[in-house]
Short mmCIF file of C-alpha atoms in Angstrom, two decimals:
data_model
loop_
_atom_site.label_atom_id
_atom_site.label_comp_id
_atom_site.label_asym_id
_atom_site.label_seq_id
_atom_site.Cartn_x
_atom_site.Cartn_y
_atom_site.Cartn_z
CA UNK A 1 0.00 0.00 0.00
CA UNK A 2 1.04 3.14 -0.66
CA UNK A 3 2.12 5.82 2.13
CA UNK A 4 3.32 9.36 2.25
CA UNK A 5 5.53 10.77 5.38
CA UNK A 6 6.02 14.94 5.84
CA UNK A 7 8.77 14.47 8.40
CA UNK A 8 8.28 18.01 9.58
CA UNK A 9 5.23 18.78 11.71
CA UNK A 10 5.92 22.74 11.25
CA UNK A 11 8.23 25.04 9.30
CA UNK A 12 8.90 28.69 10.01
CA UNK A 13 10.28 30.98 7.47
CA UNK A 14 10.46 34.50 7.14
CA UNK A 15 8.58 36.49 4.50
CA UNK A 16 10.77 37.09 1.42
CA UNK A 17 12.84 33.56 2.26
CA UNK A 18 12.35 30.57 -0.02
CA UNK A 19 10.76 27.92 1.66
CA UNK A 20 10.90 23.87 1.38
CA UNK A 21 8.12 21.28 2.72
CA UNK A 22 9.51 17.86 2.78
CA UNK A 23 7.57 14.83 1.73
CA UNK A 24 8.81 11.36 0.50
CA UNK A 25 6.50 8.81 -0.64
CA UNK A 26 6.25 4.97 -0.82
CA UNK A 27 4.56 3.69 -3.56
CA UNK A 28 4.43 0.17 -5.90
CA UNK A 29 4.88 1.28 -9.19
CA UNK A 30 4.93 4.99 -10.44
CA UNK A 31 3.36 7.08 -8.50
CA UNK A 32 1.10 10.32 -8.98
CA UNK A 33 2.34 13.13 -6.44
CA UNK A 34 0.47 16.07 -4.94
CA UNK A 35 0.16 18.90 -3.22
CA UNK A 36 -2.80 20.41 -1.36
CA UNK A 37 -2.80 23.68 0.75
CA UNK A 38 -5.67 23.70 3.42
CA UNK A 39 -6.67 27.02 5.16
CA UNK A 40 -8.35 27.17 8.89
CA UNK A 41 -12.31 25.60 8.40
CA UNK A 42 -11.68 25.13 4.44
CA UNK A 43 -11.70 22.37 2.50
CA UNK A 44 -7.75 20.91 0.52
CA UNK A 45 -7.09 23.11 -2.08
CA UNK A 46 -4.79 21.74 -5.23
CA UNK A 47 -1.56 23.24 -5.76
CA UNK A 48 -0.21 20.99 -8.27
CA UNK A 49 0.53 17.69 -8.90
CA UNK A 50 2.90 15.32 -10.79
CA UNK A 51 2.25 12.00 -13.36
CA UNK A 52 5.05 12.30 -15.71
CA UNK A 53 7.25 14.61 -17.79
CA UNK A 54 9.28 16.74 -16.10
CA UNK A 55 10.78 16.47 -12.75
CA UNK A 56 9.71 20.03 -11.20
CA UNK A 57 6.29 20.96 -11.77
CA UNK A 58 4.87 24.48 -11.52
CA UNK A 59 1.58 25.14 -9.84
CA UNK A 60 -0.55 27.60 -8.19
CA UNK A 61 0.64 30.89 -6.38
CA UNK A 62 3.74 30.42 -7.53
CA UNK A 63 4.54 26.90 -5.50
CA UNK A 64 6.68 24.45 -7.22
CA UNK A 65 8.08 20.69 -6.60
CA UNK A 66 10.84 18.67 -7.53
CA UNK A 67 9.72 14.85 -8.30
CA UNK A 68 13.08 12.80 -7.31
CA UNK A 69 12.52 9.44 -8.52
CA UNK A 70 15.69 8.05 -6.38
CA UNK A 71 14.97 9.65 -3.42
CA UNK A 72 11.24 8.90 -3.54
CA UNK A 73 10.50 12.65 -2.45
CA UNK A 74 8.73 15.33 -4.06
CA UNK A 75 9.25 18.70 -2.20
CA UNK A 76 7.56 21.87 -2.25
CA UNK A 77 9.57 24.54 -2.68
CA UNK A 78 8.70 28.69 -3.16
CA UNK A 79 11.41 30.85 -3.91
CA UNK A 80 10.07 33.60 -1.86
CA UNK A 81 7.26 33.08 0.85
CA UNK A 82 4.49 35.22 1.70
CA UNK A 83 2.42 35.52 5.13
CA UNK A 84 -0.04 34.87 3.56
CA UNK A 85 1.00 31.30 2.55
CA UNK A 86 0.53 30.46 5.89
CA UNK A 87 -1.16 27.08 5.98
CA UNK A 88 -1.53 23.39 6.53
CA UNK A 89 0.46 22.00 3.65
CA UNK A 90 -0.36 17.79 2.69
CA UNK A 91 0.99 16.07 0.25
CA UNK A 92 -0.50 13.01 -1.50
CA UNK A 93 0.16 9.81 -3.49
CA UNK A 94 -1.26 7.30 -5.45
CA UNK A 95 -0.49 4.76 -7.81
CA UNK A 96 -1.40 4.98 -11.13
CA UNK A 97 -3.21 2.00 -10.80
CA UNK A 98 -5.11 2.26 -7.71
CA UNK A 99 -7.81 5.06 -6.41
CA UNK A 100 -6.84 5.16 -2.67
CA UNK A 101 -4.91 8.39 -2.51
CA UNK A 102 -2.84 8.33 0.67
CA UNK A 103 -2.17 11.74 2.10
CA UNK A 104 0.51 12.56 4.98
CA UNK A 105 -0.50 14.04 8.20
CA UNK A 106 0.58 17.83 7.04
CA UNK A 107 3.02 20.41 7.43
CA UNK A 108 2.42 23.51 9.14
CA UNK A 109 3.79 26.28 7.42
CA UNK A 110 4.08 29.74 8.90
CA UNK A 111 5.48 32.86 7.72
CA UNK A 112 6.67 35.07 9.44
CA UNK A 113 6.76 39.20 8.54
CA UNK B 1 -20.85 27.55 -7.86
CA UNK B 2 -19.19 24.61 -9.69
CA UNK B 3 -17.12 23.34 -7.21
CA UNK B 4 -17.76 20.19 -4.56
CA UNK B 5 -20.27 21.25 -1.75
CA UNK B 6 -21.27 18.89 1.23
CA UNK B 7 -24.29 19.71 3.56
CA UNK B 8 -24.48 20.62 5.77
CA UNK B 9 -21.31 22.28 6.85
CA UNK B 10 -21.35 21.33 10.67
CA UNK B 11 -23.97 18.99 13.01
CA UNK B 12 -23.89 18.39 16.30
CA UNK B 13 -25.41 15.03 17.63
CA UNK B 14 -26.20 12.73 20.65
CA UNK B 15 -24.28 9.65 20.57
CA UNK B 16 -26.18 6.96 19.20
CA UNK B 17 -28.28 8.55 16.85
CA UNK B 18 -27.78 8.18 12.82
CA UNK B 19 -26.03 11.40 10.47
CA UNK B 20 -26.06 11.46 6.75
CA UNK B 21 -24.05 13.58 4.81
CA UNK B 22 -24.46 14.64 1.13
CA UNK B 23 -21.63 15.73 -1.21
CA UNK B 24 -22.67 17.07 -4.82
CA UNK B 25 -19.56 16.40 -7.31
CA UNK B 26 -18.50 18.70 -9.74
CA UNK B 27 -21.07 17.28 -12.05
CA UNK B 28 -18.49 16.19 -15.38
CA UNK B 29 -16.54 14.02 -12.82
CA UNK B 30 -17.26 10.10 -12.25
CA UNK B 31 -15.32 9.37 -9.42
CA UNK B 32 -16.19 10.83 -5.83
CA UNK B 33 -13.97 10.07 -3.08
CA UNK B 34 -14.90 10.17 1.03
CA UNK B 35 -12.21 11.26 3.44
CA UNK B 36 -12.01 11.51 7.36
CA UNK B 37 -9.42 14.26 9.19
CA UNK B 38 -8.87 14.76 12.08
CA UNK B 39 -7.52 17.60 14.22
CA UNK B 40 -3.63 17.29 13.42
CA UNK B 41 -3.87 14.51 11.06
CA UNK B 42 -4.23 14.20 7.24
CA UNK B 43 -7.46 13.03 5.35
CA UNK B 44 -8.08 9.05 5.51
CA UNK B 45 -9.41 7.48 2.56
CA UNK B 46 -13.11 6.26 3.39
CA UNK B 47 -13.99 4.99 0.59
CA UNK B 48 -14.42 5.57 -3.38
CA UNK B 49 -16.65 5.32 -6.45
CA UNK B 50 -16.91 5.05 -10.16
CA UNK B 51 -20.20 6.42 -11.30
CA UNK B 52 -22.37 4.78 -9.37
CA UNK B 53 -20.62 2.07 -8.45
CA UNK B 54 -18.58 1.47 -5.26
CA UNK B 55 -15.61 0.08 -6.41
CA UNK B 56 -12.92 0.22 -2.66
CA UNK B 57 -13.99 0.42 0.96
CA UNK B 58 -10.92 1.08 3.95
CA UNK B 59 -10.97 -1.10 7.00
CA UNK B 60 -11.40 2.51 8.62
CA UNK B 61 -15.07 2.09 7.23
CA UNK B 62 -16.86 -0.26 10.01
CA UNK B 63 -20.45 -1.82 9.32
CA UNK B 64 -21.89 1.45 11.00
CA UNK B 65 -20.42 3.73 8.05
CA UNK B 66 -22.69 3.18 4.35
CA UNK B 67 -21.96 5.12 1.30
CA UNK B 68 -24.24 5.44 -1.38
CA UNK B 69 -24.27 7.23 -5.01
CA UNK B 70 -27.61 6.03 -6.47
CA UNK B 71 -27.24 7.66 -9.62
CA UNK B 72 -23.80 8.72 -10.03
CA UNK B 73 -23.82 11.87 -9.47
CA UNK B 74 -24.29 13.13 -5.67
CA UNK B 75 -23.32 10.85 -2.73
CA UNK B 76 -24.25 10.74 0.69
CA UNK B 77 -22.31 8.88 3.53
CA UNK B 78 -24.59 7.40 6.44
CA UNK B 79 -23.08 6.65 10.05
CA UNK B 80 -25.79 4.56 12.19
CA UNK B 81 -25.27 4.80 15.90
CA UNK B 82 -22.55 7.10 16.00
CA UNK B 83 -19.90 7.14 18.73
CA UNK B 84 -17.71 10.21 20.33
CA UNK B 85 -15.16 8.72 17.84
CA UNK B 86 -16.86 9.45 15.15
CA UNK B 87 -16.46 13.14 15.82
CA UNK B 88 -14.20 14.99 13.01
CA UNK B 89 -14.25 16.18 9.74
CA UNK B 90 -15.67 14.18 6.62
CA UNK B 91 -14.07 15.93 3.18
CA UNK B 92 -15.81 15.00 -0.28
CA UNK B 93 -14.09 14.83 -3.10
CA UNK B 94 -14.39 14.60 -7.25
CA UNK B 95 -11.71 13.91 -10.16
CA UNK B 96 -11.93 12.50 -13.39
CA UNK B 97 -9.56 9.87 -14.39
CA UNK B 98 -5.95 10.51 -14.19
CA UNK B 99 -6.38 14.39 -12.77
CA UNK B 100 -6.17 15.71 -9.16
CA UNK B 101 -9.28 15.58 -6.87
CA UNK B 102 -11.16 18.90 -5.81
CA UNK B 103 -12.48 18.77 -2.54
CA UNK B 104 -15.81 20.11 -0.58
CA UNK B 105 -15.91 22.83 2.20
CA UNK B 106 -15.87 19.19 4.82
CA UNK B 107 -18.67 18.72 7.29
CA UNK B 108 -17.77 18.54 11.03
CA UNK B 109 -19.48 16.07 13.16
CA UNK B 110 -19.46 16.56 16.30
CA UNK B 111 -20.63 13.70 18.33
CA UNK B 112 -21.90 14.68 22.23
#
């Protein structure tokens, strides 16, 4: 079965520093990668998402992620943060075979002005 | 509005009586996923259908938990007798093949 792990409970960055959620996956097969943003009493919101093609994938407000096949991770990365991207950060996987989409239990991220 | 909505957004209820929950898809996708989150956690997959059909269940979803989408298109998810443990957030959410899943606004349960 498939599993994600966000090794980082929280991350603090300052505004105008790049920031970097962690998440490595484990998956049979190749795997389809995502990230979801999730704001206080809101539903997941996509960010972006990865199935093939190239290795960093652009997505919304200006969030990317680097999909490392040998290190089984797929970070999210910003190259300059906002408060306002403060947030509960999941990512997700599944295989591209199979509809259970696993999510981790989240990062925290908080920005600081 | 042509995004996932769930109703109702919150209920509060005595232990041991029976919730239902609806989630309307965005109505071009077939598949409709249920999730569970708790505080501090990430979503659990429920459960998961293909039209109309339910096609996986988790071991999260005991014999008290049904899931229904009658004509493939809305969904509602039915817990009999529910328990303090039941209490937390149930997400909806719709894809089409091969894409990423949009999710509802959640309804909390909150189980007294």
């Amino acid at each position: 079965a498939q599993s994600v792990a966000q090794p980082e409970d929280q991350v603090n960055v300052a505004e105008g520093n790049p920031l970097t959620v962690k998440c490595t996956y484990s998956v049979s097969g190749n795997p389809y990668l995502f990230w979801y943003v999730q704001y206080p009493n809101r539903g997941l919101q996509f960010l972006l998402k990865y199935i093939t093609g190239d290795n960093l994938v652009k997505g919304s407000y200006g969030f990317e992620a680097e999909f490392n096949k040998s290190q089984t991770s797929f970070h999210l990365k910003k190259p300059s943060a906002l408060v306002s991207d403060s947030a509960l950060y999941f990512c997700a996987v599944r295989a591209y075979n199979n509809n259970d989409m696993r999510f981790g239990a989240g990062t925290r991220l908080t920005v600081k002005p | 509005d042509t995004g996932v909505s769930q109703n109702p957004r919150h209920k509060i209820t005595k232990r041991g009586q029976n919730v239902t929950f609806r989630c309307d898809p965005i109505s071009e996708h077939n598949r409709l996923y249920w999730y569970r989150q708790t505080l501090g956690q990430g979503p659990e997959f429920l459960t998961y259908f293909q039209n109309e059909a339910q096609l996986e269940k988790s071991r999260l979803l005991s014999d008290r938990f049904s899931a229904e989408r009658p004509k493939g298109s809305f969904s509602t998810l039915e817990i009999q007798r529910t328990e303090q443990g039941d209490s937390a957030m149930y997400l909806c959410a719709s894809t089409l093949e091969g894409t990423e899943a949009f999710f509802g606004q959640g309804t909390r349960l909150t189980v007294v």
